[in-house]
Amino acid sequence: MYDLTVIIPTYNEEANIRDIVSEVDNVFRDNTLNGEILVVDDSSPDATIAIVNEMKKAKPNLNILVRSDDRGLSQSVAEGFAHASSEIFVVIDADFSHPPSLIPGMYSEIRSGNEVVIGSRYMEGGEIKKWPIKRRIISIGATFLGRLLFPDITDPVSGFFAVRKEVVTNAPLKPRGYKILLEVLGKGTWEKDREIPFEFVDRDVGSSKLKLKTIVEYAEQVMDITLYSFSHHQSAAWREWKKVFKFGIVGIIGILINMGVLYCLTEYAGLFYLVSSLFAIELSVLNNFLWNDLWTFRSYQQHRLSSRWHRLIAFHGVSVGGLVINMGILYLLTSVFGIYYLVSNLLGILVAFAWNFWVNRRVTWKTEK
Ligand SMILES: Nc1nc2c(ncn2[C@@H]2O[C@H](COP(=O)(O)OP(=O)(O)OP(=O)(O)O)[C@@H](O)[C@H]2O)c(=O)[nH]1
Ligand SMILES: [Mg+2]
């Protein structure tokens, strides 16, 4: 039984395949790893398959799977998962965009209890070299969408990652497009992850296969994972939704407190209504903070990256931002576009809610490693 399986999806990689296989194998040898290399090829018309078959004669740990039914990077990787003969999988591109020297580090992170280990281009220390501006923009957009589902992961669409077999064995992966990692994170069963920074280098040889269709497929995939998470409560994205719902419930309680205090101070204590409102707002902000700190972001307590006072101050800052957004939208839609003010306000509240949740999640209760 092998320690790990390195899965290399290929399509027309005759210029790279020999070098990447040799380098991965050298990494195995230098680190005394008993590793398998599994090339998954989509019936490349070039010499890729022939080169692998020839190398196989000298390398018993090298295998190739030739697919012919459909073409697809994600499908190939998923099929690699099904045919690998070890418990730990590492997925790596053939074109040297991903440094094989990181494989042992990823492997040992998995061995020390992480279920998914991701090579990240976007965390501190990571980088992308030689990418045209258009690809950068597309990638940043894709990453942002992915982070809505997995806010603690900086690069949820990386093509370089390691995963334990159990994470994917029972996952109903619907592989399509390029973003197999997002599918694994969305449908797999896992709790502990780790990211390792790396410098992504664009290919020197061979051709790129990125098409515009990829973007549409990706949007569908994000949608599909979102729906999946609503009905599968063990999924990682559901853990995130739960926070959103709790945050919403706390927000509604805050509104009730705000209205109640405003009414009581104005009617019974005889305060001018704008003065009552100041107290009402502050009390509801305090209320929301406490519930979110103790309930919505309860798991944060294990991390303790900042004191409760810091979080309270940050929460106030974010709330002021939310207020400005709410009123700004109310003003803009009603005074500029003539929309009925209660409708404008509802939209304002929704956008402010999104702002409040997102920024508090990322700043006030930040859990980044
Ligand atoms: N099996 C299989 N592998 C593929 C397919 N498309 C791409 N690959 C492989 O997946 C890896 C990544 O593909 P690339 O074309 O490099 O994608 P990219 O990195 O986004 O684009 P460039 O590096 O700019 O070309 C490479 O090893 C490809 O050979 C496919 O349809 N099937
Ligand atoms: Mg590439």
CSV table of C-alpha atoms and ligand atoms in Angstrom, one decimal:
chain,number,residue,atom,x,y,z
A,1,MET,CA,0.0,0.0,0.0
A,2,TYR,CA,1.3,3.4,-0.9
A,3,ASP,CA,1.6,6.4,1.5
A,4,LEU,CA,0.1,8.7,-1.0
A,5,THR,CA,-1.1,9.1,-4.6
A,6,VAL,CA,-0.1,12.1,-6.7
A,7,ILE,CA,-2.8,12.6,-9.3
A,8,ILE,CA,-1.7,14.4,-12.5
A,9,PRO,CA,-4.5,15.2,-14.9
A,10,THR,CA,-3.2,15.7,-18.4
A,11,TYR,CA,-4.3,16.7,-21.8
A,12,ASN,CA,-1.7,17.2,-24.5
A,13,GLU,CA,1.3,17.5,-22.1
A,14,GLU,CA,4.0,15.8,-24.1
A,15,ALA,CA,6.3,18.7,-23.4
A,16,ASN,CA,5.9,18.5,-19.7
A,17,ILE,CA,4.9,14.9,-18.7
A,18,ARG,CA,8.4,13.4,-18.6
A,19,ASP,CA,9.8,16.1,-16.4
A,20,ILE,CA,6.9,16.4,-14.0
A,21,VAL,CA,6.8,12.6,-13.4
A,22,SER,CA,10.5,12.5,-12.8
A,23,GLU,CA,10.4,15.4,-10.5
A,24,VAL,CA,7.6,14.0,-8.4
A,25,ASP,CA,9.4,10.7,-8.2
A,26,ASN,CA,12.6,12.4,-7.1
A,27,VAL,CA,10.6,14.2,-4.4
A,28,PHE,CA,9.3,10.8,-3.2
A,29,ARG,CA,12.9,9.4,-3.1
A,30,ASP,CA,14.4,12.4,-1.3
A,31,ASN,CA,11.8,12.3,1.3
A,32,THR,CA,11.6,8.5,1.7
A,33,LEU,CA,7.9,8.5,0.7
A,34,ASN,CA,6.4,5.4,-0.8
A,35,GLY,CA,4.3,7.3,-3.3
A,36,GLU,CA,2.2,6.4,-6.3
A,37,ILE,CA,1.9,8.6,-9.4
A,38,LEU,CA,-1.4,8.4,-11.3
A,39,VAL,CA,-1.6,10.2,-14.6
A,40,VAL,CA,-5.2,10.7,-15.7
A,41,ASP,CA,-5.3,11.5,-19.4
A,42,ASP,CA,-8.2,12.3,-21.6
A,43,SER,CA,-7.0,10.4,-24.7
A,44,SER,CA,-4.5,13.1,-25.6
A,45,PRO,CA,-3.8,13.0,-29.3
A,46,ASP,CA,-0.2,13.9,-28.7
A,47,ALA,CA,2.6,11.7,-27.3
A,48,THR,CA,1.6,12.1,-23.6
A,49,ILE,CA,0.3,8.5,-23.3
A,50,ALA,CA,3.1,6.9,-25.1
A,51,ILE,CA,5.7,8.7,-22.9
A,52,VAL,CA,4.0,7.6,-19.7
A,53,ASN,CA,3.8,4.0,-21.0
A,54,GLU,CA,7.4,4.0,-21.8
A,55,MET,CA,8.4,5.5,-18.4
A,56,LYS,CA,6.2,2.9,-16.6
A,57,LYS,CA,8.6,0.2,-17.6
A,58,ALA,CA,11.2,1.6,-15.2
A,59,LYS,CA,8.8,2.9,-12.6
A,60,PRO,CA,6.5,0.4,-11.0
A,61,ASN,CA,4.8,3.2,-9.0
A,62,LEU,CA,3.7,5.0,-12.1
A,63,ASN,CA,0.2,4.3,-13.5
A,64,ILE,CA,-1.9,5.8,-16.2
A,65,LEU,CA,-5.7,6.0,-16.6
A,66,VAL,CA,-6.8,6.8,-20.1
A,67,ARG,CA,-10.4,8.2,-20.3
A,68,SER,CA,-12.4,8.3,-23.5
A,69,ASP,CA,-16.0,8.9,-22.6
A,70,ASP,CA,-16.0,12.6,-22.0
A,71,ARG,CA,-13.3,15.3,-21.5
A,72,GLY,CA,-12.8,17.3,-18.4
A,73,LEU,CA,-10.2,18.2,-15.8
A,74,SER,CA,-12.6,17.8,-12.8
A,75,GLN,CA,-13.9,14.5,-14.1
A,76,SER,CA,-10.4,13.2,-14.5
A,77,VAL,CA,-9.4,14.1,-11.0
A,78,ALA,CA,-12.6,12.5,-9.6
A,79,GLU,CA,-11.8,9.4,-11.5
A,80,GLY,CA,-8.3,9.5,-10.2
A,81,PHE,CA,-9.7,9.6,-6.6
A,82,ALA,CA,-11.7,6.4,-7.4
A,83,HIS,CA,-8.6,4.5,-8.8
A,84,ALA,CA,-5.9,5.6,-6.5
A,85,SER,CA,-4.4,2.9,-4.3
A,86,SER,CA,-3.7,4.9,-1.2
A,87,GLU,CA,-5.6,6.9,1.5
A,88,ILE,CA,-4.0,10.3,0.8
A,89,PHE,CA,-4.3,12.1,-2.6
A,90,VAL,CA,-2.4,15.1,-3.9
A,91,VAL,CA,-3.6,16.8,-7.1
A,92,ILE,CA,-1.0,18.7,-9.2
A,93,ASP,CA,-0.9,20.2,-12.7
A,94,ALA,CA,1.4,18.8,-15.2
A,95,ASP,CA,2.7,22.1,-16.4
A,96,PHE,CA,4.9,23.0,-13.4
A,97,SER,CA,2.6,25.7,-12.2
A,98,HIS,CA,2.6,23.9,-8.9
A,99,PRO,CA,5.9,23.1,-7.2
A,100,PRO,CA,6.3,19.4,-6.5
A,101,SER,CA,8.7,20.3,-3.7
A,102,LEU,CA,5.7,21.1,-1.5
A,103,ILE,CA,4.2,17.6,-1.7
A,104,PRO,CA,5.9,16.3,1.4
A,105,GLY,CA,4.8,19.3,3.4
A,106,MET,CA,1.2,18.8,2.3
A,107,TYR,CA,1.5,15.1,3.0
A,108,SER,CA,2.7,15.7,6.6
A,109,GLU,CA,-0.1,18.2,7.2
A,110,ILE,CA,-2.6,15.6,6.3
A,111,ARG,CA,-0.8,13.0,8.5
A,112,SER,CA,-1.0,15.5,11.4
A,113,GLY,CA,-4.8,15.5,11.3
A,114,ASN,CA,-5.9,17.9,8.5
A,115,GLU,CA,-8.4,16.5,6.1
A,116,VAL,CA,-7.8,19.0,3.3
A,117,VAL,CA,-4.5,20.8,2.6
A,118,ILE,CA,-4.6,23.6,0.0
A,119,GLY,CA,-1.7,25.2,-1.9
A,120,SER,CA,-2.8,28.9,-1.8
A,121,ARG,CA,-1.8,31.6,-4.3
A,122,TYR,CA,-3.6,34.2,-2.2
A,123,MET,CA,-2.4,33.9,1.3
A,124,GLU,CA,0.6,35.7,2.7
A,125,GLY,CA,3.7,34.3,1.0
A,126,GLY,CA,1.7,33.1,-2.0
A,127,GLU,CA,1.9,34.7,-5.4
A,128,ILE,CA,1.0,34.5,-9.1
A,129,LYS,CA,3.8,35.0,-11.7
A,130,LYS,CA,3.4,35.9,-15.4
A,131,TRP,CA,-0.4,36.1,-15.5
A,132,PRO,CA,-2.1,38.5,-17.9
A,133,ILE,CA,-4.4,41.0,-16.3
A,134,LYS,CA,-7.6,39.4,-17.7
A,135,ARG,CA,-6.7,36.0,-16.1
A,136,ARG,CA,-6.0,37.8,-12.8
A,137,ILE,CA,-9.4,39.5,-12.8
A,138,ILE,CA,-11.3,36.3,-13.6
A,139,SER,CA,-9.4,34.4,-10.9
A,140,ILE,CA,-10.0,37.1,-8.3
A,141,GLY,CA,-13.7,37.0,-9.2
A,142,ALA,CA,-13.9,33.2,-8.9
A,143,THR,CA,-12.0,33.2,-5.7
A,144,PHE,CA,-14.3,35.8,-4.2
A,145,LEU,CA,-17.4,33.7,-5.0
A,146,GLY,CA,-15.8,30.7,-3.5
A,147,ARG,CA,-14.9,32.6,-0.4
A,148,LEU,CA,-18.6,33.4,0.2
A,149,LEU,CA,-19.0,29.7,0.8
A,150,PHE,CA,-15.7,29.1,2.6
A,151,PRO,CA,-14.6,32.4,4.2
A,152,ASP,CA,-11.7,31.0,6.1
A,153,ILE,CA,-10.1,29.6,2.9
A,154,THR,CA,-8.1,32.1,0.9
A,155,ASP,CA,-7.8,30.0,-2.3
A,156,PRO,CA,-10.9,27.6,-2.6
A,157,VAL,CA,-10.4,27.1,-6.3
A,158,SER,CA,-6.7,26.2,-6.2
A,159,GLY,CA,-5.7,23.3,-8.5
A,160,PHE,CA,-3.0,22.2,-6.1
A,161,PHE,CA,-4.3,20.4,-3.0
A,162,ALA,CA,-4.2,17.3,-0.8
A,163,VAL,CA,-7.2,15.4,0.5
A,164,ARG,CA,-7.9,12.4,2.7
A,165,LYS,CA,-9.7,9.6,0.9
A,166,GLU,CA,-12.6,9.6,3.5
A,167,VAL,CA,-13.4,13.2,2.6
A,168,VAL,CA,-14.4,12.2,-0.9
A,169,THR,CA,-15.4,8.6,-0.8
A,170,ASN,CA,-19.1,9.2,-0.1
A,171,ALA,CA,-19.3,12.7,-1.6
A,172,PRO,CA,-21.7,13.0,-4.5
A,173,LEU,CA,-19.2,14.9,-6.5
A,174,LYS,CA,-20.6,16.4,-9.7
A,175,PRO,CA,-17.3,17.1,-11.4
A,176,ARG,CA,-17.4,19.6,-14.2
A,177,GLY,CA,-15.2,22.5,-15.3
A,178,TYR,CA,-11.9,23.3,-13.7
A,179,LYS,CA,-12.7,23.8,-10.0
A,180,ILE,CA,-12.6,20.3,-8.5
A,181,LEU,CA,-11.4,21.6,-5.2
A,182,LEU,CA,-14.5,23.7,-4.7
A,183,GLU,CA,-16.6,20.6,-5.3
A,184,VAL,CA,-14.6,18.6,-2.8
A,185,LEU,CA,-14.9,21.4,-0.2
A,186,GLY,CA,-18.7,21.7,-0.9
A,187,LYS,CA,-19.7,18.1,-1.0
A,188,GLY,CA,-17.0,16.4,1.0
A,189,THR,CA,-17.1,15.6,4.7
A,190,TRP,CA,-14.3,17.5,6.5
A,191,GLU,CA,-13.7,19.9,9.3
A,192,LYS,CA,-10.0,20.6,9.5
A,193,ASP,CA,-8.1,22.3,6.7
A,194,ARG,CA,-4.8,24.0,6.3
A,195,GLU,CA,-3.4,26.2,3.6
A,196,ILE,CA,0.3,26.4,2.5
A,197,PRO,CA,1.4,29.4,0.4
A,198,PHE,CA,3.0,28.8,-3.0
A,199,GLU,CA,4.2,30.8,-6.0
A,200,PHE,CA,2.0,30.0,-9.0
A,201,VAL,CA,4.1,30.1,-12.2
A,202,ASP,CA,2.3,30.1,-15.6
A,203,ARG,CA,3.2,27.4,-18.0
A,204,ASP,CA,6.2,27.8,-20.2
A,205,VAL,CA,5.3,25.1,-22.7
A,206,GLY,CA,2.1,23.5,-24.0
A,207,SER,CA,-1.1,25.3,-24.5
A,208,SER,CA,-3.8,26.6,-22.1
A,209,LYS,CA,-7.3,25.3,-22.2
A,210,LEU,CA,-9.2,28.0,-20.4
A,211,LYS,CA,-12.4,28.9,-22.2
A,212,LEU,CA,-15.2,31.4,-21.5
A,213,LYS,CA,-17.6,28.5,-21.0
A,214,THR,CA,-15.5,27.8,-17.8
A,215,ILE,CA,-16.9,30.9,-16.2
A,216,VAL,CA,-20.5,29.9,-16.8
A,217,GLU,CA,-19.9,26.4,-15.5
A,218,TYR,CA,-18.3,27.9,-12.4
A,219,ALA,CA,-21.3,30.0,-11.6
A,220,GLU,CA,-23.5,26.9,-11.9
A,221,GLN,CA,-21.2,25.0,-9.7
A,222,VAL,CA,-21.4,27.6,-6.9
A,223,MET,CA,-25.2,27.6,-7.2
A,224,ASP,CA,-25.3,23.8,-7.0
A,225,ILE,CA,-23.0,23.7,-3.9
A,226,THR,CA,-25.1,26.4,-2.2
A,227,LEU,CA,-28.3,24.3,-2.8
A,228,TYR,CA,-26.6,21.2,-1.7
A,229,SER,CA,-25.5,22.8,1.6
A,230,PHE,CA,-29.1,23.7,2.4
A,231,SER,CA,-30.2,20.1,2.4
A,232,HIS,CA,-26.9,18.5,3.7
A,233,HIS,CA,-26.3,19.8,7.1
A,234,GLN,CA,-23.0,18.1,7.6
A,235,SER,CA,-21.4,20.1,4.8
A,236,ALA,CA,-18.9,22.8,5.5
A,237,ALA,CA,-20.9,25.5,3.7
A,238,TRP,CA,-23.9,24.7,5.9
A,239,ARG,CA,-21.7,25.7,8.9
A,240,GLU,CA,-21.4,29.1,7.3
A,241,TRP,CA,-25.1,29.5,6.5
A,242,LYS,CA,-25.9,28.7,10.1
A,243,LYS,CA,-23.9,31.7,11.1
A,244,VAL,CA,-25.8,33.9,8.6
A,245,PHE,CA,-29.2,32.7,9.9
A,246,LYS,CA,-28.1,33.3,13.5
A,247,PHE,CA,-26.8,36.7,12.6
A,248,GLY,CA,-30.2,37.5,11.0
A,249,ILE,CA,-32.2,36.3,14.0
A,250,VAL,CA,-30.0,38.5,16.3
A,251,GLY,CA,-30.6,41.4,13.9
A,252,ILE,CA,-34.3,41.0,14.1
A,253,ILE,CA,-34.2,40.9,17.9
A,254,GLY,CA,-32.1,44.1,17.8
A,255,ILE,CA,-34.7,45.8,15.7
A,256,LEU,CA,-37.4,44.9,18.2
A,257,ILE,CA,-35.3,46.2,21.1
A,258,ASN,CA,-34.6,49.4,19.2
A,259,MET,CA,-38.3,50.0,18.6
A,260,GLY,CA,-39.3,49.1,22.1
A,261,VAL,CA,-36.7,51.4,23.7
A,262,LEU,CA,-37.5,54.2,21.3
A,263,TYR,CA,-41.2,53.9,22.2
A,264,CYS,CA,-40.7,53.7,26.0
A,265,LEU,CA,-38.2,56.5,26.3
A,266,THR,CA,-40.4,58.8,24.2
A,267,GLU,CA,-43.8,57.9,25.6
A,268,TYR,CA,-43.0,57.2,29.3
A,269,ALA,CA,-39.7,59.1,30.0
A,270,GLY,CA,-40.7,62.1,27.9
A,271,LEU,CA,-37.5,62.3,25.9
A,272,PHE,CA,-37.4,64.0,22.5
A,273,TYR,CA,-37.7,61.1,20.0
A,274,LEU,CA,-34.2,61.7,18.4
A,275,VAL,CA,-32.6,61.5,21.9
A,276,SER,CA,-34.5,58.3,22.6
A,277,SER,CA,-33.3,57.0,19.3
A,278,LEU,CA,-29.7,57.4,20.3
A,279,PHE,CA,-30.2,55.2,23.4
A,280,ALA,CA,-32.3,52.8,21.3
A,281,ILE,CA,-29.6,52.4,18.7
A,282,GLU,CA,-26.8,51.9,21.2
A,283,LEU,CA,-28.8,49.4,23.2
A,284,SER,CA,-29.6,47.4,20.2
A,285,VAL,CA,-26.0,47.4,19.0
A,286,LEU,CA,-24.8,46.2,22.4
A,287,ASN,CA,-27.5,43.5,22.4
A,288,ASN,CA,-26.5,42.3,18.9
A,289,PHE,CA,-22.9,42.3,19.9
A,290,LEU,CA,-23.4,40.1,22.9
A,291,TRP,CA,-25.6,37.6,21.2
A,292,ASN,CA,-23.3,37.3,18.2
A,293,ASP,CA,-20.3,37.0,20.4
A,294,LEU,CA,-21.8,34.3,22.6
A,295,TRP,CA,-23.9,32.5,20.1
A,296,THR,CA,-23.4,33.2,16.4
A,297,PHE,CA,-19.6,33.2,16.5
A,298,ARG,CA,-19.4,30.9,19.5
A,299,SER,CA,-16.7,28.8,17.9
A,300,TYR,CA,-14.6,31.9,17.8
A,301,GLN,CA,-13.9,31.6,21.5
A,302,GLN,CA,-11.4,28.8,20.8
A,303,HIS,CA,-9.2,31.2,18.8
A,304,ARG,CA,-9.1,34.3,21.0
A,305,LEU,CA,-7.2,36.4,18.5
A,306,SER,CA,-8.6,39.6,20.1
A,307,SER,CA,-10.1,40.7,23.4
A,308,ARG,CA,-13.9,41.2,23.8
A,309,TRP,CA,-13.3,44.9,24.0
A,310,HIS,CA,-11.6,45.0,20.7
A,311,ARG,CA,-14.4,43.0,19.2
A,312,LEU,CA,-17.0,45.4,20.7
A,313,ILE,CA,-15.2,48.4,19.2
A,314,ALA,CA,-14.8,46.7,15.8
A,315,PHE,CA,-18.5,45.8,15.9
A,316,HIS,CA,-19.5,49.4,16.5
A,317,GLY,CA,-17.3,50.5,13.6
A,318,VAL,CA,-19.0,48.0,11.3
A,319,SER,CA,-22.4,49.0,12.5
A,320,VAL,CA,-21.7,52.7,11.7
A,321,GLY,CA,-20.7,51.6,8.2
A,322,GLY,CA,-24.0,49.6,8.0
A,323,LEU,CA,-26.0,52.6,9.0
A,324,VAL,CA,-24.4,54.8,6.4
A,325,ILE,CA,-25.0,52.1,3.7
A,326,ASN,CA,-28.6,51.7,4.8
A,327,MET,CA,-29.3,55.5,4.7
A,328,GLY,CA,-27.3,56.0,1.6
A,329,ILE,CA,-29.3,53.5,-0.4
A,330,LEU,CA,-32.5,54.8,1.1
A,331,TYR,CA,-31.7,58.3,0.0
A,332,LEU,CA,-30.3,57.3,-3.4
A,333,LEU,CA,-33.2,55.1,-4.4
A,334,THR,CA,-35.9,57.4,-3.1
A,335,SER,CA,-34.7,60.9,-3.8
A,336,VAL,CA,-32.8,60.1,-7.0
A,337,PHE,CA,-34.8,57.2,-8.5
A,338,GLY,CA,-38.2,58.0,-7.0
A,339,ILE,CA,-38.7,54.5,-5.5
A,340,TYR,CA,-41.3,54.2,-2.7
A,341,TYR,CA,-39.3,54.8,0.5
A,342,LEU,CA,-40.3,51.6,2.3
A,343,VAL,CA,-39.1,49.6,-0.6
A,344,SER,CA,-35.8,51.5,-0.8
A,345,ASN,CA,-35.4,51.0,3.0
A,346,LEU,CA,-35.9,47.2,2.6
A,347,LEU,CA,-33.1,47.1,0.0
A,348,GLY,CA,-31.0,49.3,2.2
A,349,ILE,CA,-31.5,46.9,5.1
A,350,LEU,CA,-30.6,43.9,3.0
A,351,VAL,CA,-27.3,45.4,1.7
A,352,ALA,CA,-26.4,46.7,5.1
A,353,PHE,CA,-27.1,43.2,6.5
A,354,ALA,CA,-24.7,41.7,3.9
A,355,TRP,CA,-22.1,44.3,4.8
A,356,ASN,CA,-22.5,43.8,8.5
A,357,PHE,CA,-22.3,40.0,8.3
A,358,TRP,CA,-19.4,39.8,5.9
A,359,VAL,CA,-17.2,42.5,7.5
A,360,ASN,CA,-17.8,41.2,11.0
A,361,ARG,CA,-17.1,37.7,9.9
A,362,ARG,CA,-13.8,38.8,8.3
A,363,VAL,CA,-12.7,41.4,10.8
A,364,THR,CA,-14.5,41.3,14.2
A,365,TRP,CA,-14.6,37.5,14.5
A,366,LYS,CA,-11.8,36.8,12.1
A,367,THR,CA,-10.4,33.3,12.5
A,368,GLU,CA,-7.8,33.2,9.8
A,369,LYS,CA,-4.8,31.1,10.6
B,1,LIG,N1,-7.4,14.8,-18.0
B,1,LIG,C1,-7.6,16.1,-18.4
B,1,LIG,N2,-6.6,17.0,-18.0
B,1,LIG,C2,-6.8,18.3,-18.4
B,1,LIG,C3,-7.9,18.8,-19.1
B,1,LIG,N3,-7.7,20.1,-19.3
B,1,LIG,C4,-6.6,20.4,-18.7
B,1,LIG,N4,-6.0,19.4,-18.1
B,1,LIG,C5,-4.8,19.3,-17.3
B,1,LIG,O1,-5.0,20.0,-16.1
B,1,LIG,C6,-3.9,20.8,-15.8
B,1,LIG,C7,-4.2,22.2,-15.8
B,1,LIG,O2,-4.6,22.6,-17.0
B,1,LIG,P1,-4.1,24.0,-17.7
B,1,LIG,O3,-4.4,24.0,-19.1
B,1,LIG,O4,-2.7,24.2,-17.4
B,1,LIG,O5,-5.0,25.0,-17.0
B,1,LIG,P2,-4.6,26.4,-16.4
B,1,LIG,O6,-3.4,26.2,-15.5
B,1,LIG,O7,-5.8,27.0,-15.9
B,1,LIG,O8,-4.2,27.2,-17.7
B,1,LIG,P3,-2.7,27.5,-18.3
B,1,LIG,O9,-1.6,27.0,-17.4
B,1,LIG,O10,-2.6,28.9,-18.6
B,1,LIG,O11,-2.6,26.7,-19.6
B,1,LIG,C8,-2.8,20.4,-16.8
B,1,LIG,O12,-2.0,19.4,-16.2
B,1,LIG,C9,-3.6,20.0,-18.0
B,1,LIG,O13,-2.9,19.1,-18.8
B,1,LIG,C10,-8.8,17.8,-19.5
B,1,LIG,O14,-9.8,18.1,-20.2
B,1,LIG,N5,-8.6,16.5,-19.1
B,2,MG,MG,-1.6,25.6,-16.1
